[in-house]
Coordinates of C-alpha atoms and ligand atoms in Angstrom, one line a residue:
Chain A
X1 CA 40.9 -109.9 -31.4
X2 CA 42.1 -108.1 -28.3
X3 CA 44.4 -105.9 -30.5
X4 CA 41.3 -104.9 -32.5
X5 CA 39.4 -104.1 -29.3
X6 CA 42.3 -102.0 -28.1
X7 CA 42.4 -100.1 -31.4
X8 CA 38.7 -99.4 -31.1
X9 CA 39.2 -98.1 -27.5
X10 CA 42.0 -95.8 -28.7
X11 CA 39.8 -94.6 -31.5
X12 CA 36.9 -93.9 -29.1
X13 CA 39.1 -92.0 -26.8
X14 CA 40.1 -89.7 -29.7
X15 CA 36.5 -88.9 -30.6
X16 CA 34.7 -85.9 -29.1
X17 CA 31.3 -86.4 -27.3
X18 CA 29.5 -84.5 -30.0
X19 CA 30.9 -86.7 -32.8
X20 CA 29.9 -89.8 -30.8
X21 CA 26.4 -88.5 -30.5
X22 CA 26.2 -88.1 -34.2
X23 CA 27.5 -91.6 -34.8
X24 CA 25.0 -93.0 -32.3
X25 CA 22.1 -91.2 -33.9
X26 CA 23.0 -92.5 -37.3
X27 CA 23.5 -96.0 -36.0
X28 CA 20.3 -95.9 -34.0
X29 CA 18.3 -94.7 -37.0
X30 CA 19.5 -97.7 -39.1
X31 CA 19.0 -100.2 -36.2
X32 CA 15.5 -98.9 -35.5
X33 CA 14.6 -98.8 -39.2
X34 CA 15.8 -102.3 -40.3
X35 CA 16.2 -104.3 -37.2
X36 CA 13.1 -102.8 -35.6
X37 CA 11.1 -103.7 -38.6
X38 CA 12.5 -107.2 -38.8
X39 CA 11.8 -107.8 -35.1
X40 CA 8.4 -106.5 -35.3
X41 CA 7.7 -108.8 -38.3
X42 CA 9.1 -111.8 -36.5
X43 CA 6.9 -111.0 -33.4
X44 CA 3.7 -110.7 -35.5
X45 CA 4.5 -113.8 -37.6
X46 CA 5.9 -114.2 -41.1
X47 CA 3.0 -116.2 -42.5
X48 CA 0.5 -116.0 -44.0
X49 CA 1.4 -113.1 -46.3
X50 CA -1.8 -111.1 -45.2
X51 CA -0.2 -111.0 -41.7
X52 CA 2.9 -109.4 -43.2
X53 CA 0.9 -106.8 -45.1
X54 CA -1.0 -106.0 -41.9
X55 CA 2.1 -105.6 -39.9
X56 CA 3.9 -103.5 -42.5
X57 CA 1.0 -101.1 -43.1
X58 CA 0.2 -100.7 -39.4
X59 CA 0.6 -97.4 -37.6
X60 CA 3.2 -98.9 -35.3
X61 CA 5.4 -99.7 -38.3
X62 CA 4.8 -96.1 -39.5
X63 CA 6.0 -94.9 -36.1
X64 CA 9.2 -97.0 -36.4
X65 CA 9.9 -95.7 -39.9
X66 CA 9.3 -92.0 -39.1
X67 CA 11.5 -92.3 -36.0
X68 CA 14.2 -93.8 -38.1
X69 CA 13.8 -90.9 -40.6
X70 CA 13.9 -88.3 -37.9
X71 CA 17.0 -89.7 -36.3
X72 CA 18.6 -90.3 -39.7
X73 CA 18.0 -86.7 -40.9
X74 CA 19.4 -85.4 -37.6
X75 CA 22.6 -87.5 -38.1
X76 CA 22.9 -86.5 -41.7
X77 CA 22.5 -82.8 -41.0
X78 CA 24.7 -82.5 -38.0
X79 CA 27.3 -84.9 -39.4
X80 CA 27.8 -83.1 -42.7
X81 CA 27.5 -79.6 -41.1
X82 CA 30.0 -80.2 -38.3
X83 CA 32.5 -82.7 -39.5
X84 CA 34.9 -80.1 -40.8
X85 CA 35.0 -78.5 -37.4
X86 CA 35.9 -81.7 -35.5
X87 CA 39.2 -81.3 -33.7
X88 CA 40.5 -84.9 -34.3
X89 CA 40.6 -87.3 -37.3
X90 CA 38.7 -89.9 -35.3
X91 CA 36.0 -87.4 -34.4
X92 CA 35.7 -86.4 -38.1
X93 CA 35.4 -90.1 -39.0
X94 CA 32.7 -90.7 -36.4
X95 CA 30.6 -87.8 -37.6
X96 CA 30.9 -88.7 -41.3
X97 CA 30.1 -92.3 -40.5
X98 CA 27.1 -91.2 -38.5
X99 CA 25.8 -89.2 -41.4
X100 CA 26.4 -92.2 -43.8
X101 CA 24.5 -94.6 -41.5
X102 CA 21.7 -92.0 -41.1
X103 CA 21.4 -91.7 -44.9
X104 CA 21.1 -95.4 -45.3
X105 CA 18.3 -95.5 -42.6
X106 CA 16.4 -92.7 -44.4
X107 CA 16.7 -94.4 -47.8
X108 CA 15.4 -97.7 -46.3
X109 CA 12.5 -96.1 -44.5
X110 CA 11.5 -94.0 -47.5
X111 CA 11.6 -97.0 -49.8
X112 CA 9.4 -99.1 -47.4
X113 CA 7.0 -96.2 -47.0
X114 CA 6.7 -95.9 -50.7
X115 CA 6.2 -99.6 -51.2
X116 CA 3.5 -99.9 -48.6
X117 CA 1.6 -96.9 -50.0
X118 CA 1.3 -98.8 -53.3
X119 CA -2.2 -99.7 -54.2
X120 CA -1.4 -103.4 -54.8
X121 CA 1.1 -103.7 -52.0
X122 CA -0.8 -106.8 -50.7
X123 CA -0.5 -108.6 -54.0
X124 CA 3.2 -107.8 -54.2
X125 CA 3.8 -109.2 -50.7
X126 CA 1.7 -112.3 -51.5
X127 CA 3.7 -113.0 -54.7
X128 CA 7.2 -112.7 -53.2
X129 CA 6.8 -113.3 -49.5
X130 CA 4.4 -116.3 -49.2
X131 CA 6.8 -118.5 -47.2
X132 CA 3.9 -120.8 -46.3
X133 CA 3.8 -122.1 -49.9
X134 CA 7.3 -123.4 -49.7
X135 CA 6.5 -126.2 -47.2
X136 CA 6.4 -129.1 -49.7
X137 CA 9.4 -127.9 -51.6
X138 CA 12.0 -127.5 -48.8
X139 CA 13.6 -130.9 -49.2
X140 CA 13.9 -130.4 -52.9
X141 CA 15.5 -127.0 -52.3
X142 CA 18.4 -128.6 -50.4
X143 CA 18.7 -131.2 -53.2
X144 CA 18.7 -128.4 -55.8
X145 CA 21.3 -126.5 -53.9
X146 CA 23.5 -129.6 -53.7
X147 CA 23.0 -130.1 -57.5
X148 CA 24.1 -126.5 -58.2
X149 CA 27.2 -126.9 -56.1
X150 CA 28.1 -130.3 -57.6
X151 CA 27.6 -129.1 -61.1
X152 CA 29.6 -125.9 -60.5
X153 CA 32.5 -127.7 -58.9
X154 CA 32.7 -130.5 -61.5
X155 CA 32.5 -128.0 -64.3
X156 CA 35.1 -125.7 -62.7
X157 CA 37.5 -128.7 -62.2
X158 CA 37.1 -129.7 -65.8
X159 CA 37.5 -126.1 -66.9
X160 CA 40.7 -125.5 -64.9
X161 CA 42.4 -128.7 -66.3
X162 CA 41.3 -127.8 -69.8
X163 CA 42.2 -124.1 -69.3
X164 CA 45.7 -124.8 -68.2
X165 CA 46.2 -127.2 -71.1
X166 CA 44.8 -124.6 -73.6
X167 CA 46.9 -121.9 -72.1
X168 CA 50.1 -123.9 -72.8
X169 CA 49.0 -124.5 -76.3
X170 CA 48.1 -120.8 -76.9
X171 CA 51.6 -119.8 -75.6
X172 CA 53.3 -122.0 -78.1
X173 CA 55.6 -120.5 -80.7
X174 CA 54.2 -122.8 -83.4
X175 CA 51.2 -121.6 -85.3
X176 CA 50.0 -125.2 -85.9
X177 CA 49.8 -125.7 -82.2
X178 CA 48.5 -122.3 -81.2
X179 CA 45.9 -121.8 -83.9
X180 CA 43.4 -124.5 -83.0
X181 CA 43.5 -123.7 -79.3
X182 CA 42.9 -120.0 -80.1
X183 CA 40.0 -120.9 -82.4
X184 CA 38.4 -123.0 -79.7
X185 CA 38.8 -120.3 -77.0
X186 CA 37.4 -117.6 -79.3
X187 CA 34.5 -119.8 -80.3
X188 CA 33.6 -120.5 -76.7
X189 CA 33.9 -116.9 -75.7
X190 CA 32.2 -115.6 -78.7
X191 CA 29.0 -117.6 -78.5
X192 CA 26.3 -117.5 -75.8
X193 CA 26.6 -120.2 -73.2
X194 CA 22.8 -120.8 -73.5
X195 CA 23.3 -121.6 -77.2
X196 CA 26.1 -123.9 -76.4
X197 CA 24.0 -125.7 -73.9
X198 CA 21.1 -126.1 -76.2
X199 CA 23.2 -127.3 -79.1
X200 CA 25.1 -129.7 -76.9
X201 CA 21.9 -131.0 -75.4
X202 CA 19.9 -131.2 -78.6
X203 CA 22.9 -132.5 -80.6
X204 CA 24.2 -135.2 -78.2
X205 CA 21.2 -136.3 -76.2
X206 CA 18.5 -135.9 -78.8
X207 CA 20.2 -135.7 -82.1
X208 CA 22.7 -138.5 -81.8
X209 CA 20.2 -140.4 -79.6
X210 CA 22.4 -141.0 -76.6
X211 CA 19.4 -140.9 -74.4
X212 CA 21.1 -142.8 -71.6
X213 CA 23.4 -139.8 -71.1
X214 CA 21.8 -137.5 -68.5
X215 CA 21.1 -133.9 -69.1
X216 CA 22.9 -133.1 -65.9
X217 CA 26.1 -134.8 -67.1
X218 CA 25.9 -133.2 -70.6
X219 CA 25.3 -129.8 -69.1
X220 CA 28.1 -130.1 -66.6
X221 CA 30.6 -131.1 -69.4
X222 CA 29.4 -128.2 -71.6
X223 CA 29.8 -125.8 -68.7
X224 CA 33.3 -127.1 -68.1
X225 CA 34.2 -126.8 -71.8
X226 CA 33.0 -123.2 -71.7
X227 CA 34.8 -122.5 -68.4
X228 CA 38.0 -123.9 -70.0
X229 CA 38.1 -121.1 -72.5
X230 CA 37.8 -118.4 -69.9
X231 CA 40.3 -120.1 -67.5
X232 CA 42.7 -120.5 -70.4
X233 CA 42.8 -116.8 -70.9
X234 CA 43.3 -116.3 -67.2
X235 CA 46.1 -118.7 -67.0
X236 CA 47.7 -117.3 -70.1
X237 CA 47.7 -113.8 -68.7
X238 CA 49.1 -115.1 -65.4
X239 CA 51.9 -117.0 -67.1
X240 CA 52.7 -114.0 -69.3
X241 CA 52.8 -111.7 -66.2
X242 CA 55.9 -113.6 -64.9
X243 CA 59.2 -112.1 -65.5
X244 CA 61.1 -113.6 -68.5
X245 CA 64.0 -114.3 -66.2
X246 CA 62.0 -117.1 -64.4
X247 CA 61.9 -119.2 -67.5
X248 CA 65.5 -118.3 -68.5
X249 CA 66.8 -119.2 -65.1
X250 CA 65.0 -122.6 -65.3
X251 CA 66.2 -123.3 -68.7
X252 CA 69.8 -122.4 -67.8
X253 CA 69.6 -125.0 -65.1
X254 CA 68.9 -127.6 -67.7
X255 CA 65.1 -127.9 -67.3
X256 CA 63.1 -128.6 -70.4
X257 CA 60.4 -126.1 -71.3
X258 CA 57.7 -128.4 -69.8
X259 CA 59.7 -128.8 -66.6
X260 CA 60.2 -125.1 -66.3
X261 CA 56.5 -124.6 -66.8
X262 CA 55.6 -127.3 -64.3
X263 CA 58.0 -126.5 -61.4
X264 CA 58.6 -122.8 -61.8
X265 CA 56.2 -120.9 -64.0
X266 CA 52.8 -122.4 -63.4
X267 CA 53.0 -122.6 -59.6
X268 CA 53.7 -118.9 -59.5
X269 CA 51.1 -118.1 -62.1
X270 CA 48.4 -120.0 -60.2
X271 CA 49.0 -117.9 -57.2
X272 CA 48.6 -114.7 -59.2
X273 CA 45.4 -115.8 -60.9
X274 CA 43.5 -116.8 -57.8
X275 CA 41.4 -113.6 -57.8
X276 CA 40.3 -113.7 -61.5
X277 CA 39.8 -117.4 -61.2
X278 CA 37.4 -116.9 -58.3
X279 CA 35.6 -114.3 -60.2
X280 CA 35.2 -116.8 -63.1
X281 CA 34.0 -119.5 -60.7
X282 CA 31.4 -117.3 -59.2
X283 CA 30.1 -116.5 -62.7
X284 CA 30.1 -120.2 -63.5
X285 CA 28.0 -120.9 -60.4
X286 CA 25.5 -118.4 -61.5
X287 CA 25.6 -119.7 -65.1
X288 CA 24.5 -123.1 -63.9
X289 CA 21.1 -121.5 -63.8
X290 CA 21.0 -121.6 -67.6
X291 CA 20.7 -125.4 -67.4
X292 CA 17.2 -124.9 -66.1
X293 CA 16.3 -124.3 -69.8
X294 CA 17.1 -127.9 -70.6
X295 CA 14.7 -130.5 -69.4
X296 CA 16.3 -131.6 -66.2
X297 CA 14.8 -134.6 -64.5
X298 CA 13.2 -134.1 -61.1
X299 CA 16.1 -135.2 -58.9
X300 CA 18.7 -133.4 -61.1
X301 CA 17.2 -129.9 -60.9
X302 CA 19.5 -127.1 -59.8
X303 CA 18.3 -124.0 -57.9
X304 CA 16.6 -122.1 -60.7
X305 CA 14.9 -125.2 -62.1
X306 CA 13.6 -125.9 -58.6
X307 CA 12.4 -122.3 -58.3
X308 CA 10.7 -122.4 -61.7
X309 CA 8.9 -125.7 -60.9
X310 CA 7.8 -124.6 -57.5
X311 CA 6.6 -121.3 -59.1
X312 CA 4.6 -123.3 -61.7
X313 CA 2.9 -125.4 -59.0
X314 CA 2.1 -122.6 -56.6
X315 CA 1.7 -119.6 -59.0
X316 CA 3.8 -117.7 -56.5
X317 CA 7.2 -116.0 -57.0
X318 CA 8.5 -116.6 -53.5
X319 CA 10.6 -119.7 -54.7
X320 CA 12.6 -117.3 -57.0
X321 CA 13.4 -115.2 -54.0
X322 CA 14.5 -118.3 -52.1
X323 CA 16.6 -119.5 -55.1
X324 CA 18.3 -116.1 -55.1
X325 CA 19.2 -116.6 -51.5
X326 CA 20.4 -120.1 -52.4
X327 CA 22.9 -118.7 -54.9
X328 CA 24.2 -116.2 -52.3
X329 CA 24.6 -119.0 -49.8
X330 CA 27.0 -120.7 -52.2
X331 CA 28.8 -117.7 -53.7
X332 CA 29.4 -115.5 -50.6
X333 CA 31.3 -118.1 -48.5
X334 CA 33.3 -118.9 -51.6
X335 CA 34.3 -115.3 -52.2
X336 CA 35.4 -115.1 -48.5
X337 CA 37.3 -118.4 -48.4
X338 CA 39.3 -117.6 -51.5
X339 CA 40.2 -114.1 -50.3
X340 CA 41.4 -115.7 -47.1
X341 CA 43.4 -118.2 -49.0
X342 CA 44.9 -115.5 -51.2
X343 CA 46.0 -113.5 -48.1
X344 CA 47.6 -116.6 -46.7
X345 CA 49.5 -117.4 -49.9
X346 CA 50.7 -113.8 -50.0
X347 CA 51.8 -113.5 -46.4
X348 CA 54.4 -116.3 -46.8
X349 CA 55.6 -114.9 -50.1
X350 CA 55.8 -111.2 -50.1
X351 CA 57.8 -111.2 -53.3
X352 CA 55.0 -112.6 -55.4
X353 CA 52.6 -110.3 -57.2
X354 CA 52.2 -108.2 -54.1
Chain B
X1 CA 87.5 -130.2 -73.9
X2 CA 87.3 -129.1 -77.5
X3 CA 90.0 -130.3 -80.0
X4 CA 92.0 -127.2 -79.6
X5 CA 92.2 -127.6 -75.8
X6 CA 89.5 -124.9 -75.2
X7 CA 86.4 -125.5 -73.0
X8 CA 84.3 -123.0 -75.0
X9 CA 84.8 -122.0 -78.6
X10 CA 82.7 -119.5 -80.5
X11 CA 83.2 -119.4 -84.2
X12 CA 82.1 -116.3 -86.2
X13 CA 79.0 -115.7 -84.1
X14 CA 76.4 -113.3 -85.5
X15 CA 73.2 -112.4 -83.8
X16 CA 70.3 -110.4 -85.1
X17 CA 67.2 -109.2 -83.2
X18 CA 65.0 -108.4 -86.2
X19 CA 67.0 -106.0 -88.2
X20 CA 69.3 -105.1 -85.3
X21 CA 72.6 -106.8 -85.8
X22 CA 73.9 -107.2 -82.2
X23 CA 76.9 -109.5 -82.5
X24 CA 79.0 -109.0 -85.6
X25 CA 81.3 -112.0 -86.0
X26 CA 82.7 -113.0 -82.6
X27 CA 85.5 -115.6 -82.4
X28 CA 86.5 -116.6 -78.9
X29 CA 88.2 -119.6 -77.3
X30 CA 88.1 -119.9 -73.5
X31 CA 90.6 -122.3 -72.0
X32 CA 89.9 -124.3 -68.8
X33 CA 90.5 -122.3 -65.6
X34 CA 90.6 -119.0 -67.5
X35 CA 88.7 -116.1 -65.9
X36 CA 87.6 -114.0 -68.9
X37 CA 86.3 -110.6 -67.9
X38 CA 84.1 -108.8 -70.5
X39 CA 83.7 -105.0 -70.4
X40 CA 82.2 -102.5 -72.7
X41 CA 79.5 -99.9 -73.0
X42 CA 75.9 -100.7 -72.4
X43 CA 74.2 -102.1 -75.5
X44 CA 77.4 -103.4 -77.0
X45 CA 76.2 -107.0 -76.9
X46 CA 77.9 -108.4 -73.7
X47 CA 74.8 -110.1 -72.3
X48 CA 73.9 -111.4 -75.7
X49 CA 77.3 -112.9 -76.1
X50 CA 77.1 -114.5 -72.7
X51 CA 73.7 -115.9 -73.3
X52 CA 74.8 -117.3 -76.6
X53 CA 77.4 -119.5 -74.9
X54 CA 74.6 -121.6 -73.3
X55 CA 72.3 -121.1 -76.3
X56 CA 69.8 -119.1 -74.3
X57 CA 70.1 -116.9 -77.4
X58 CA 70.4 -118.9 -80.6
X59 CA 73.1 -117.4 -82.9
X60 CA 71.8 -116.3 -86.3
X61 CA 75.1 -117.5 -87.7
X62 CA 78.2 -119.3 -86.4
X63 CA 78.9 -122.2 -84.1
X64 CA 79.3 -122.7 -80.4
X65 CA 81.5 -125.6 -79.2
X66 CA 81.4 -126.6 -75.5
X67 CA 83.5 -129.4 -74.2
X68 CA 83.8 -131.1 -77.5
X69 CA 80.1 -130.8 -78.4
X70 CA 78.6 -128.5 -81.0
X71 CA 75.8 -126.8 -79.2
X72 CA 74.5 -125.2 -82.4
X73 CA 73.9 -128.6 -83.9
X74 CA 70.1 -129.1 -83.8
X75 CA 70.6 -132.7 -82.6
X76 CA 72.4 -131.8 -79.4
X77 CA 70.5 -132.3 -76.2
X78 CA 70.7 -128.7 -75.0
X79 CA 69.0 -129.4 -71.6
X80 CA 71.8 -131.9 -70.8
X81 CA 74.6 -129.6 -71.9
X82 CA 73.2 -126.6 -70.0
X83 CA 73.5 -128.5 -66.7
X84 CA 77.3 -128.1 -67.2
X85 CA 77.1 -124.3 -67.7
X86 CA 76.1 -122.2 -64.8
X87 CA 74.5 -118.7 -65.5
X88 CA 74.0 -116.0 -62.9
X89 CA 71.9 -113.0 -63.8
X90 CA 71.9 -109.4 -62.9
X91 CA 68.4 -109.7 -61.6
X92 CA 69.1 -112.9 -59.6
X93 CA 66.0 -114.6 -61.0
X94 CA 65.5 -116.8 -57.9
X95 CA 62.2 -118.6 -57.8
X96 CA 60.2 -116.6 -55.3
X97 CA 57.8 -119.4 -54.4
X98 CA 60.6 -121.6 -53.2
X99 CA 63.0 -121.4 -50.3
X100 CA 66.7 -121.1 -50.8
X101 CA 66.9 -124.8 -50.4
X102 CA 64.0 -125.3 -52.9
X103 CA 65.6 -123.1 -55.4
X104 CA 68.7 -125.2 -55.4
X105 CA 67.2 -128.6 -55.1
X106 CA 64.5 -128.4 -57.8
X107 CA 66.9 -128.8 -60.8
X108 CA 69.0 -131.4 -58.8
X109 CA 66.0 -133.5 -58.3
X110 CA 64.1 -133.0 -61.6
X111 CA 67.0 -132.6 -64.0
X112 CA 69.9 -134.5 -62.5
X113 CA 67.4 -137.0 -60.9
X114 CA 69.2 -137.0 -57.5
X115 CA 67.2 -138.4 -54.5
X116 CA 65.8 -135.8 -52.1
X117 CA 68.5 -136.6 -49.6
X118 CA 71.3 -136.3 -52.0
X119 CA 69.9 -133.0 -53.4
X120 CA 69.5 -131.5 -49.9
X121 CA 73.0 -132.6 -49.0
X122 CA 74.4 -131.0 -52.1
X123 CA 72.4 -127.8 -51.6
X124 CA 73.6 -127.4 -48.0
X125 CA 77.1 -127.9 -49.2
X126 CA 76.8 -125.1 -51.7
X127 CA 74.9 -122.8 -49.3
X128 CA 77.8 -123.4 -46.8
X129 CA 80.2 -122.5 -49.6
X130 CA 78.5 -119.1 -50.1
X131 CA 78.1 -118.6 -46.4
X132 CA 74.3 -119.0 -46.2
X133 CA 73.8 -122.4 -44.7
X134 CA 71.5 -120.9 -42.0
X135 CA 69.3 -119.3 -44.6
X136 CA 68.3 -122.6 -46.2
X137 CA 64.6 -122.2 -45.3
X138 CA 64.3 -118.5 -46.1
X139 CA 62.3 -117.3 -49.1
X140 CA 64.0 -114.9 -51.5
X141 CA 61.8 -112.1 -50.3
X142 CA 63.4 -112.6 -46.8
X143 CA 66.9 -112.2 -48.1
X144 CA 69.0 -109.1 -48.9
X145 CA 70.0 -108.6 -52.5
X146 CA 73.5 -109.8 -51.8
X147 CA 72.2 -112.9 -50.1
X148 CA 69.8 -113.6 -53.0
X149 CA 72.6 -113.3 -55.5
X150 CA 74.8 -115.7 -53.5
X151 CA 71.9 -118.2 -53.4
X152 CA 71.7 -117.8 -57.2
X153 CA 75.4 -118.6 -57.4
X154 CA 75.0 -121.6 -55.1
X155 CA 72.0 -122.8 -57.3
X156 CA 74.2 -122.7 -60.3
X157 CA 77.2 -124.3 -58.6
X158 CA 75.1 -127.1 -57.2
X159 CA 74.8 -128.5 -60.7
X160 CA 78.6 -128.9 -60.6
X161 CA 79.1 -127.0 -63.9
X162 CA 82.4 -126.9 -65.8
X163 CA 81.8 -123.3 -66.7
X164 CA 80.3 -120.3 -64.9
X165 CA 78.8 -117.3 -66.7
X166 CA 78.2 -114.1 -64.7
X167 CA 76.2 -111.2 -66.2
X168 CA 76.7 -108.0 -64.3
X169 CA 75.8 -109.9 -61.1
X170 CA 76.6 -107.0 -58.8
X171 CA 74.9 -104.2 -60.8
X172 CA 71.6 -104.5 -59.0
X173 CA 73.1 -104.5 -55.6
X174 CA 73.5 -101.7 -53.0
X175 CA 77.2 -100.7 -52.8
X176 CA 77.8 -102.3 -49.4
X177 CA 76.5 -105.7 -50.7
X178 CA 78.8 -105.8 -53.7
X179 CA 81.8 -107.1 -51.9
X180 CA 80.3 -110.3 -50.5
X181 CA 79.3 -111.4 -54.0
X182 CA 82.6 -110.4 -55.5
X183 CA 84.4 -112.3 -52.7
X184 CA 82.4 -115.4 -53.5
X185 CA 83.3 -115.1 -57.2
X186 CA 87.0 -114.6 -56.4
X187 CA 87.1 -117.7 -54.3
X188 CA 85.5 -119.6 -57.1
X189 CA 88.2 -118.4 -59.4
X190 CA 90.9 -119.3 -57.0
X191 CA 89.5 -122.8 -56.9
X192 CA 90.1 -123.1 -60.6
X193 CA 86.6 -122.6 -62.0
X194 CA 86.5 -121.5 -65.6
X195 CA 84.5 -118.3 -65.8
X196 CA 83.2 -115.6 -68.2
X197 CA 82.3 -112.5 -66.3
X198 CA 80.6 -109.4 -67.6
X199 CA 81.1 -106.7 -65.1
X200 CA 81.7 -103.0 -64.5
X201 CA 83.9 -103.8 -61.5
X202 CA 87.3 -102.8 -62.8
X203 CA 89.0 -103.8 -59.6
X204 CA 87.7 -107.3 -60.0
X205 CA 88.7 -107.3 -63.6
X206 CA 92.3 -106.3 -62.7
X207 CA 92.8 -108.6 -59.7
X208 CA 90.8 -111.7 -60.6
X209 CA 90.6 -111.7 -64.4
X210 CA 93.2 -113.7 -66.3
X211 CA 92.0 -112.2 -69.6
X212 CA 90.1 -109.1 -70.5
X213 CA 87.8 -108.5 -73.5
X214 CA 86.6 -105.1 -74.5
X215 CA 83.4 -105.1 -76.6
X216 CA 81.8 -102.3 -78.5
X217 CA 79.1 -102.4 -81.1
X218 CA 78.9 -106.2 -81.4
X219 CA 82.6 -106.7 -81.8
X220 CA 85.6 -107.7 -79.6
X221 CA 88.0 -104.7 -79.9
X222 CA 90.5 -105.7 -77.4
X223 CA 91.6 -109.1 -76.0
X224 CA 94.6 -109.6 -73.6
X225 CA 96.0 -109.3 -70.1
X226 CA 93.9 -107.1 -67.9
X227 CA 96.9 -105.2 -66.6
X228 CA 98.3 -104.4 -70.0
X229 CA 95.0 -103.3 -71.4
X230 CA 94.3 -101.1 -68.5
X231 CA 97.7 -99.4 -68.7
X232 CA 98.1 -99.5 -72.4
X233 CA 94.9 -99.8 -74.4
X234 CA 95.4 -100.0 -78.2
X235 CA 92.0 -99.0 -79.5
X236 CA 90.7 -95.4 -79.3
X237 CA 87.3 -96.6 -78.1
X238 CA 88.8 -98.7 -75.4
X239 CA 90.8 -95.6 -74.2
X240 CA 87.7 -93.5 -74.2
X241 CA 85.7 -96.2 -72.3
X242 CA 88.4 -96.7 -69.7
X243 CA 88.7 -93.0 -69.1
X244 CA 85.1 -93.0 -68.1
X245 CA 85.1 -95.9 -65.8
X246 CA 88.5 -95.8 -64.2
Ligands
ADP1 N1 65.6 -110.2 -76.6 C1 65.9 -109.1 -77.3 N2 65.1 -108.6 -78.3 C2 65.5 -107.6 -79.1 N3 66.6 -106.9 -78.9 C3 67.5 -107.3 -77.9 C4 67.2 -108.4 -77.1 N4 68.2 -108.5 -76.2 C5 69.1 -107.5 -76.5 N5 68.6 -106.8 -77.5 C6 69.4 -105.7 -78.1 O1 70.7 -106.1 -78.3 C7 71.6 -105.0 -78.0 C8 72.7 -105.6 -77.1 O2 72.1 -105.9 -75.9 P1 72.9 -106.6 -74.7 O3 73.6 -107.8 -75.2 O4 72.0 -106.7 -73.6 O5 74.0 -105.5 -74.4 P2 74.8 -105.2 -73.1 O6 74.7 -106.4 -72.2 O7 76.2 -105.1 -73.5 O8 74.3 -104.0 -72.4 C9 70.8 -103.9 -77.5 O9 70.6 -103.0 -78.5 C10 69.5 -104.5 -77.1 O10 68.5 -103.6 -77.2
MG2 MG1 73.8 -106.6 -70.3

């Protein structure tokens, strides 16, 4: 932390006063435009939605936005005009960054000005920002978020086990072993997940009459079976990316093919496939939303089903916005955690994949 | 040992890669404690020959006998036989996710079924032997090329093999690191290990080798005492090759 502060101080020392003014102007434009608006909204109250409309269309908000535009334009103009004449690299960075921040502020302010000039701006705000309608649904939101997470993790766990197994089969030299695994993978990748969910649901729960099997469990298994096909391809690519010598060295030490896979090849492949695997998991988390199209029971609803039911009861779209935020709350930390894990795995093992 | 007193016996070995006939009928018997050095131009089939001895390459035709067992018999337990044949590669092929210790112990524990303690003890013994005891906990990426290759040698030796195969093990090393690896191999030869060594190090061939093979185009063209071949090659192609490398 202190090292980072020190680097910042060095950087600032290299900047010229003019470049810092440009940076400050751009930063201030963005802060005034976005933070200013948010603070203003918070002070005036977020509910009911008519209050929001009143705040956003007020003259004070107009003043905030025009100030942001003025500062932003100044930063853009001076930043882009002057950056080539800056004497140091740091000064050049500061002026370009100032211009970039200014541009973002101007875009934000123009967008908000355009929105609030709309004839039905009040209806738009009521449909998407009526936070007061959420009251009775808050508990269920947490439950739905939990369901989404549980469903995604269970399906991913199943998918990874299945995927590793399928990858082994697909890499076999024998057609009789390889072909069925390949067919399964291609079928799962070649048909829409929604169709798989519907067929599985209609086929197993309704068709075969296993009514005691919950939709949630059925859907989780189908998601896992689908994820298995994608993780199989990821594992296969990871295994094939290893040098042939790893397998040969293992075999020359007397390991069987499976031992070589287990102790040498797969552990290295897993490290290499963490990024594509995360990507696949994030997609899976989002795909749990398709389960909303099956009739989930009340307590088993995931985020989108919750949003849709809340929408149906309130005739208001705010729940969809909240569901969107719910997905981000799950996916963003995951993306961060895994990239941290990846860095850690790499730091000890510079030779691998780096 | 095989019936004829040899440790390794190749009979009429042919090897094709697709249409490419790479080994064209090789007969070779290696006696215990021999150090057989194989030289020859690139692409002549030296690596393929070496890898045929432990059946990493399956010969298209011919038989491989090792220590009284026919390795080319489909019923032979190759995994078990391979524990008796150490192979060291040009590209080291250490396991990058394991420490030097882990590289050596994994096969001891999983193949020879030694206990963790026994495996560690044997690994340390071998690391000591190649002069790298203090690097036991280092990952391959933290070692120099020469050190990595010595760990690879220790890994093979820890299995207590009856035969060691070396495939251009110094070719990927910086010149100043070659000596430490060659010294390790020389000591191994002095201790009586049976070795087949593919190399371009003619000094090693002359001083350590007890027998020299010259290969070209999938055939053994010359087979004899290193000193007499160096001073008096019979085949034209041997002469030409030696004039380039000496
Ligand atoms: N796995 C393989 N697949 C196809 N061709 C191969 C393979 N390994 C070796 N070869 C071919 O066999 C020939 C001999 O190779 P090699 O035994 O590596 O020669 P050397 O070690 O003497 O340089 C070369 O032409 C090479 O391209
Ligand atoms: Mg070679």
